[in-house]
Structure formats: structure tokens, C-alpha cells
């Protein structure tokens, strides 16, 4: 019988907390069990192993990030919306580095929940890009450029890759300014 008070939700919440502290790749079932005060085999009453646990973390993190991005975009358009979404993305990634890592993985084929969670964040970006009259393949190109830029920056930042003494915030602002300038110049539509 499962331990009283221990649920799948509690197990995943604790795994998220640990992942944000030590990194998703260093999360172990042994450390999770110890943190929850149970023996490792007890976890299997609530999760189906590490792969299933990481998938749960990923889905929940994608849903949370999509919500953060959506709230950041509300009431804004074009450059203002893009800047707000970029700032929210970075802030969330820095606050939740383990969970952020989980958001990067693509959904497994046939995983409807993970696909829906992944799609939610992309839809927010598509909504922001619609202010620039971008849709279809052009919106996908712009979304990929934005994601690659932001992911590269926050990954370098969270792993200590920015060792120079100059202000990281200023560099991030310039990165976002560059994204806005590219969109404002119509370079994604080929109208430049």
C-alpha cells in the first residue's frame, strides 16, 4: 500500500525541486526517495521509473512555461510583446534550471499530453509573431531563430558560460533588440 500522503503529484513536485537544485541530469531515484523519506522501491507505486518521471517533469514544465509566456504577452504587440516574452522566458529558465532543461525535449511520438504542452508554448510565440504578419513556414523559421537564441543564451548563463565581467543583462537586452530588429525589418518574409 502506498505511503499515506505520498502521491504521484508529490513525487513529481519533489523531483522538480531536486532537478532545479542539482540539474535534471543529476536527478536520481535514490536521491528522490531519500528526500521523500521512503525507500526507492516505494517510488514505483507512484511512478514508472526515471523515464516516466522525466516525461512528467517535462510536460508540467512546458505547461508552466507556456502559461508564463502567455501572461507576459497579454495586452502587448510586436516588439513590446516579443521583449516581454523573451524576458519571461529567461527569468523562468533561470529560476527553474532543472525544469527548463526538461522543456527542451521533443514529445515522443504518440504522447498527446506532451505534444499539447509543447504546442501551447509554440502557440504563444506564433501569437506574438502574428503581429508581424508571420505565419506558416515563415513563422516556424522565426520561432526557431527565437528559441535557438534564447535557449543558447540561457543555457550558457545557467552553466556559467559567461565569464567576462560585463553585464549579462545588457547582453541579453541586445540579443532581444536584435530579434526585434530582424522581425521589424521584414527579413523573415524576404521583404528586406
PDB file of C-alpha atoms in Angstrom:
ATOM      1  CA  UNK A   1       0.000   0.000   0.000  1.00  0.00           C
ATOM      2  CA  UNK A   2       1.360   3.463  -0.875  1.00  0.00           C
ATOM      3  CA  UNK A   3       2.626   5.596   1.977  1.00  0.00           C
ATOM      4  CA  UNK A   4      -0.006   7.954   3.355  1.00  0.00           C
ATOM      5  CA  UNK A   5       0.454  11.420   1.906  1.00  0.00           C
ATOM      6  CA  UNK A   6       2.731  10.249  -0.879  1.00  0.00           C
ATOM      7  CA  UNK A   7       1.137  10.715  -4.290  1.00  0.00           C
ATOM      8  CA  UNK A   8       2.370  10.851  -7.847  1.00  0.00           C
ATOM      9  CA  UNK A   9       1.952  14.623  -7.744  1.00  0.00           C
ATOM     10  CA  UNK A  10       4.047  14.922  -4.575  1.00  0.00           C
ATOM     11  CA  UNK A  11       6.740  12.676  -6.038  1.00  0.00           C
ATOM     12  CA  UNK A  12       6.942  14.756  -9.226  1.00  0.00           C
ATOM     13  CA  UNK A  13       6.920  18.047  -7.295  1.00  0.00           C
ATOM     14  CA  UNK A  14       9.836  16.877  -5.191  1.00  0.00           C
ATOM     15  CA  UNK A  15      11.665  15.635  -8.288  1.00  0.00           C
ATOM     16  CA  UNK A  16      11.183  19.068  -9.863  1.00  0.00           C
ATOM     17  CA  UNK A  17      12.566  20.750  -6.763  1.00  0.00           C
ATOM     18  CA  UNK A  18      15.625  18.496  -6.744  1.00  0.00           C
ATOM     19  CA  UNK A  19      16.175  18.892 -10.500  1.00  0.00           C
ATOM     20  CA  UNK A  20      16.181  22.669 -10.107  1.00  0.00           C
ATOM     21  CA  UNK A  21      18.883  22.379  -7.447  1.00  0.00           C
ATOM     22  CA  UNK A  22      21.203  19.706  -8.879  1.00  0.00           C
ATOM     23  CA  UNK A  23      20.208  19.630 -12.559  1.00  0.00           C
ATOM     24  CA  UNK A  24      17.896  17.288 -14.374  1.00  0.00           C
ATOM     25  CA  UNK A  25      20.729  15.010 -15.471  1.00  0.00           C
ATOM     26  CA  UNK A  26      21.811  14.510 -11.848  1.00  0.00           C
ATOM     27  CA  UNK A  27      18.343  13.705 -10.532  1.00  0.00           C
ATOM     28  CA  UNK A  28      18.303  10.131  -9.238  1.00  0.00           C
ATOM     29  CA  UNK A  29      15.559   7.965  -7.866  1.00  0.00           C
ATOM     30  CA  UNK A  30      17.754   7.236  -4.852  1.00  0.00           C
ATOM     31  CA  UNK A  31      18.050  10.941  -4.014  1.00  0.00           C
ATOM     32  CA  UNK A  32      14.336  11.428  -4.617  1.00  0.00           C
ATOM     33  CA  UNK A  33      13.415   8.551  -2.323  1.00  0.00           C
ATOM     34  CA  UNK A  34      15.740   9.832   0.379  1.00  0.00           C
ATOM     35  CA  UNK A  35      14.273  13.324   0.130  1.00  0.00           C
ATOM     36  CA  UNK A  36      10.751  11.925   0.449  1.00  0.00           C
ATOM     37  CA  UNK A  37      11.737   9.692   3.374  1.00  0.00           C
ATOM     38  CA  UNK A  38      10.888   6.438   1.606  1.00  0.00           C
ATOM     39  CA  UNK A  39      12.781   3.531   0.177  1.00  0.00           C
ATOM     40  CA  UNK A  40      13.414   3.653  -3.547  1.00  0.00           C
ATOM     41  CA  UNK A  41      11.099   0.722  -4.388  1.00  0.00           C
ATOM     42  CA  UNK A  42       8.236   2.698  -2.815  1.00  0.00           C
ATOM     43  CA  UNK A  43       8.522   5.257  -5.611  1.00  0.00           C
ATOM     44  CA  UNK A  44       7.372   2.678  -8.147  1.00  0.00           C
ATOM     45  CA  UNK A  45       3.915   2.748  -6.600  1.00  0.00           C
ATOM     46  CA  UNK A  46       3.654   6.309  -7.917  1.00  0.00           C
ATOM     47  CA  UNK A  47       5.907   6.488 -10.991  1.00  0.00           C
ATOM     48  CA  UNK A  48       7.032   4.032 -13.659  1.00  0.00           C
ATOM     49  CA  UNK A  49      10.738   4.783 -13.426  1.00  0.00           C
ATOM     50  CA  UNK A  50      13.111   7.575 -14.361  1.00  0.00           C
ATOM     51  CA  UNK A  51      11.963   7.939 -17.977  1.00  0.00           C
ATOM     52  CA  UNK A  52       8.345   8.358 -16.892  1.00  0.00           C
ATOM     53  CA  UNK A  53       9.384  10.768 -14.144  1.00  0.00           C
ATOM     54  CA  UNK A  54      11.391  12.921 -16.552  1.00  0.00           C
ATOM     55  CA  UNK A  55       8.479  12.897 -19.001  1.00  0.00           C
ATOM     56  CA  UNK A  56       6.153  14.092 -16.215  1.00  0.00           C
ATOM     57  CA  UNK A  57       8.589  16.844 -15.299  1.00  0.00           C
ATOM     58  CA  UNK A  58       8.821  17.863 -18.968  1.00  0.00           C
ATOM     59  CA  UNK A  59       5.066  18.042 -19.502  1.00  0.00           C
ATOM     60  CA  UNK A  60       4.467  20.021 -16.339  1.00  0.00           C
ATOM     61  CA  UNK A  61       7.377  22.364 -17.081  1.00  0.00           C
ATOM     62  CA  UNK A  62       6.162  23.017 -20.627  1.00  0.00           C
ATOM     63  CA  UNK A  63       2.670  23.797 -19.368  1.00  0.00           C
ATOM     64  CA  UNK A  64       4.066  26.145 -16.714  1.00  0.00           C
ATOM     65  CA  UNK A  65       6.407  27.888 -19.161  1.00  0.00           C
ATOM     66  CA  UNK A  66       3.600  28.309 -21.711  1.00  0.00           C
ATOM     67  CA  UNK A  67       1.483  29.971 -19.025  1.00  0.00           C
ATOM     68  CA  UNK A  68       4.317  32.303 -18.059  1.00  0.00           C
ATOM     69  CA  UNK A  69       4.874  33.278 -21.693  1.00  0.00           C
ATOM     70  CA  UNK A  70       1.168  33.787 -22.327  1.00  0.00           C
ATOM     71  CA  UNK A  71       0.820  36.071 -19.305  1.00  0.00           C
ATOM     72  CA  UNK A  72       3.866  38.036 -20.457  1.00  0.00           C
ATOM     73  CA  UNK A  73       2.332  38.639 -23.897  1.00  0.00           C
ATOM     74  CA  UNK A  74      -1.114  39.734 -22.721  1.00  0.00           C
ATOM     75  CA  UNK A  75      -2.025  43.228 -23.874  1.00  0.00           C
ATOM     76  CA  UNK A  76       1.173  43.714 -25.861  1.00  0.00           C
ATOM     77  CA  UNK A  77       2.074  43.506 -29.513  1.00  0.00           C
ATOM     78  CA  UNK A  78       5.065  43.367 -31.788  1.00  0.00           C
ATOM     79  CA  UNK A  79       8.333  44.495 -30.111  1.00  0.00           C
ATOM     80  CA  UNK A  80       6.731  45.007 -26.723  1.00  0.00           C
ATOM     81  CA  UNK A  81       5.235  41.508 -26.765  1.00  0.00           C
ATOM     82  CA  UNK A  82       8.430  39.927 -28.052  1.00  0.00           C
ATOM     83  CA  UNK A  83      10.579  41.642 -25.419  1.00  0.00           C
ATOM     84  CA  UNK A  84       8.176  40.704 -22.642  1.00  0.00           C
ATOM     85  CA  UNK A  85       8.056  37.064 -23.740  1.00  0.00           C
ATOM     86  CA  UNK A  86      11.860  36.889 -24.040  1.00  0.00           C
ATOM     87  CA  UNK A  87      12.328  38.370 -20.564  1.00  0.00           C
ATOM     88  CA  UNK A  88       9.762  35.981 -19.089  1.00  0.00           C
ATOM     89  CA  UNK A  89      11.415  33.017 -20.817  1.00  0.00           C
ATOM     90  CA  UNK A  90      14.825  33.901 -19.429  1.00  0.00           C
ATOM     91  CA  UNK A  91      13.524  34.636 -15.911  1.00  0.00           C
ATOM     92  CA  UNK A  92      11.651  31.326 -15.755  1.00  0.00           C
ATOM     93  CA  UNK A  93      14.641  29.368 -17.082  1.00  0.00           C
ATOM     94  CA  UNK A  94      16.979  30.969 -14.545  1.00  0.00           C
ATOM     95  CA  UNK A  95      14.560  30.303 -11.690  1.00  0.00           C
ATOM     96  CA  UNK A  96      13.920  26.690 -12.735  1.00  0.00           C
ATOM     97  CA  UNK A  97      17.085  25.418 -14.454  1.00  0.00           C
ATOM     98  CA  UNK A  98      16.317  21.731 -13.986  1.00  0.00           C
ATOM     99  CA  UNK A  99      12.774  22.042 -15.221  1.00  0.00           C
ATOM    100  CA  UNK A 100      13.932  24.286 -18.038  1.00  0.00           C
ATOM    101  CA  UNK A 101      16.210  21.513 -19.271  1.00  0.00           C
ATOM    102  CA  UNK A 102      13.174  19.240 -19.401  1.00  0.00           C
ATOM    103  CA  UNK A 103      11.320  21.650 -21.691  1.00  0.00           C
ATOM    104  CA  UNK A 104      13.854  21.174 -24.452  1.00  0.00           C
ATOM    105  CA  UNK A 105      12.997  17.568 -25.196  1.00  0.00           C
ATOM    106  CA  UNK A 106      10.598  16.992 -28.057  1.00  0.00           C
ATOM    107  CA  UNK A 107       7.463  14.949 -27.350  1.00  0.00           C
ATOM    108  CA  UNK A 108       7.678  11.228 -28.019  1.00  0.00           C
ATOM    109  CA  UNK A 109       5.559  10.082 -30.952  1.00  0.00           C
ATOM    110  CA  UNK A 110       2.012   9.456 -29.785  1.00  0.00           C
ATOM    111  CA  UNK A 111       2.392  11.307 -26.465  1.00  0.00           C
ATOM    112  CA  UNK A 112      -0.675  13.547 -26.715  1.00  0.00           C
ATOM    113  CA  UNK A 113      -0.146  15.269 -23.357  1.00  0.00           C
ATOM    114  CA  UNK A 114       3.449  16.179 -24.107  1.00  0.00           C
ATOM    115  CA  UNK A 115       2.523  17.314 -27.615  1.00  0.00           C
ATOM    116  CA  UNK A 116      -0.245  19.537 -26.236  1.00  0.00           C
ATOM    117  CA  UNK A 117       2.118  21.025 -23.647  1.00  0.00           C
ATOM    118  CA  UNK A 118       4.791  21.677 -26.281  1.00  0.00           C
ATOM    119  CA  UNK A 119       2.260  23.167 -28.660  1.00  0.00           C
ATOM    120  CA  UNK A 120       0.958  25.579 -26.015  1.00  0.00           C
ATOM    121  CA  UNK A 121       4.288  27.405 -25.758  1.00  0.00           C
ATOM    122  CA  UNK A 122       4.764  27.481 -29.517  1.00  0.00           C
ATOM    123  CA  UNK A 123       1.259  28.911 -29.952  1.00  0.00           C
ATOM    124  CA  UNK A 124       2.160  31.819 -27.666  1.00  0.00           C
ATOM    125  CA  UNK A 125       5.159  32.603 -29.860  1.00  0.00           C
ATOM    126  CA  UNK A 126       3.065  32.253 -33.022  1.00  0.00           C
ATOM    127  CA  UNK A 127       0.610  34.714 -31.482  1.00  0.00           C
ATOM    128  CA  UNK A 128       3.398  37.217 -30.861  1.00  0.00           C
ATOM    129  CA  UNK A 129       4.760  36.717 -34.373  1.00  0.00           C
ATOM    130  CA  UNK A 130       1.324  37.248 -35.889  1.00  0.00           C
ATOM    131  CA  UNK A 131       1.804  40.921 -35.001  1.00  0.00           C
ATOM    132  CA  UNK A 132       4.492  40.895 -37.682  1.00  0.00           C
ATOM    133  CA  UNK A 133       2.134  39.155 -40.150  1.00  0.00           C
ATOM    134  CA  UNK A 134       4.187  35.966 -39.964  1.00  0.00           C
ATOM    135  CA  UNK A 135       2.520  32.594 -40.333  1.00  0.00           C
ATOM    136  CA  UNK A 136       3.174  29.157 -41.789  1.00  0.00           C
ATOM    137  CA  UNK A 137       6.758  28.201 -42.540  1.00  0.00           C
ATOM    138  CA  UNK A 138       7.992  31.767 -42.064  1.00  0.00           C
ATOM    139  CA  UNK A 139       6.595  31.800 -38.506  1.00  0.00           C
ATOM    140  CA  UNK A 140       8.295  28.463 -37.871  1.00  0.00           C
ATOM    141  CA  UNK A 141      11.617  29.890 -39.093  1.00  0.00           C
ATOM    142  CA  UNK A 142      11.241  32.925 -36.814  1.00  0.00           C
ATOM    143  CA  UNK A 143      10.185  30.744 -33.882  1.00  0.00           C
ATOM    144  CA  UNK A 144      13.214  28.509 -34.331  1.00  0.00           C
ATOM    145  CA  UNK A 145      15.541  31.517 -34.510  1.00  0.00           C
ATOM    146  CA  UNK A 146      13.987  32.986 -31.380  1.00  0.00           C
ATOM    147  CA  UNK A 147      14.112  29.686 -29.496  1.00  0.00           C
ATOM    148  CA  UNK A 148      17.693  28.968 -30.537  1.00  0.00           C
ATOM    149  CA  UNK A 149      18.792  32.446 -29.484  1.00  0.00           C
ATOM    150  CA  UNK A 150      17.051  32.319 -26.125  1.00  0.00           C
ATOM    151  CA  UNK A 151      17.998  28.723 -25.399  1.00  0.00           C
ATOM    152  CA  UNK A 152      21.623  29.317 -26.259  1.00  0.00           C
ATOM    153  CA  UNK A 153      21.774  32.393 -24.064  1.00  0.00           C
ATOM    154  CA  UNK A 154      20.075  30.895 -21.002  1.00  0.00           C
ATOM    155  CA  UNK A 155      21.992  27.632 -21.335  1.00  0.00           C
ATOM    156  CA  UNK A 156      25.289  29.497 -21.369  1.00  0.00           C
ATOM    157  CA  UNK A 157      24.103  31.671 -18.486  1.00  0.00           C
ATOM    158  CA  UNK A 158      22.901  28.799 -16.285  1.00  0.00           C
ATOM    159  CA  UNK A 159      26.041  26.749 -16.883  1.00  0.00           C
ATOM    160  CA  UNK A 160      28.469  29.569 -16.134  1.00  0.00           C
ATOM    161  CA  UNK A 161      29.420  30.146 -19.758  1.00  0.00           C
ATOM    162  CA  UNK A 162      29.571  33.918 -19.465  1.00  0.00           C
ATOM    163  CA  UNK A 163      32.824  34.545 -17.646  1.00  0.00           C
ATOM    164  CA  UNK A 164      33.540  38.069 -18.840  1.00  0.00           C
ATOM    165  CA  UNK A 165      32.838  40.803 -16.278  1.00  0.00           C
ATOM    166  CA  UNK A 166      30.477  42.837 -18.495  1.00  0.00           C
ATOM    167  CA  UNK A 167      26.782  42.898 -17.582  1.00  0.00           C
ATOM    168  CA  UNK A 168      24.916  39.825 -18.780  1.00  0.00           C
ATOM    169  CA  UNK A 169      21.592  41.679 -18.645  1.00  0.00           C
ATOM    170  CA  UNK A 170      22.865  44.221 -21.161  1.00  0.00           C
ATOM    171  CA  UNK A 171      23.961  41.426 -23.487  1.00  0.00           C
ATOM    172  CA  UNK A 172      20.546  39.792 -23.202  1.00  0.00           C
ATOM    173  CA  UNK A 173      18.820  43.089 -23.958  1.00  0.00           C
ATOM    174  CA  UNK A 174      20.939  43.453 -27.088  1.00  0.00           C
ATOM    175  CA  UNK A 175      20.104  39.919 -28.165  1.00  0.00           C
ATOM    176  CA  UNK A 176      16.396  40.692 -27.830  1.00  0.00           C
ATOM    177  CA  UNK A 177      16.876  44.012 -29.642  1.00  0.00           C
ATOM    178  CA  UNK A 178      18.441  42.035 -32.491  1.00  0.00           C
ATOM    179  CA  UNK A 179      15.464  39.681 -32.658  1.00  0.00           C
ATOM    180  CA  UNK A 180      13.064  42.625 -32.694  1.00  0.00           C
ATOM    181  CA  UNK A 181      15.127  44.384 -35.381  1.00  0.00           C
ATOM    182  CA  UNK A 182      15.126  41.268 -37.564  1.00  0.00           C
ATOM    183  CA  UNK A 183      11.359  41.000 -37.312  1.00  0.00           C
ATOM    184  CA  UNK A 184      10.808  44.730 -37.819  1.00  0.00           C
ATOM    185  CA  UNK A 185      12.986  44.668 -40.955  1.00  0.00           C
ATOM    186  CA  UNK A 186      10.736  42.046 -42.545  1.00  0.00           C
ATOM    187  CA  UNK A 187      13.774  39.825 -43.109  1.00  0.00           C
ATOM    188  CA  UNK A 188      11.746  36.727 -42.256  1.00  0.00           C
ATOM    189  CA  UNK A 189       9.264  37.448 -45.037  1.00  0.00           C
ATOM    190  CA  UNK A 190      12.014  38.148 -47.522  1.00  0.00           C
ATOM    191  CA  UNK A 191      10.773  41.723 -47.979  1.00  0.00           C
ATOM    192  CA  UNK A 192      14.028  43.389 -46.949  1.00  0.00           C
TER     193      UNK A 192
END
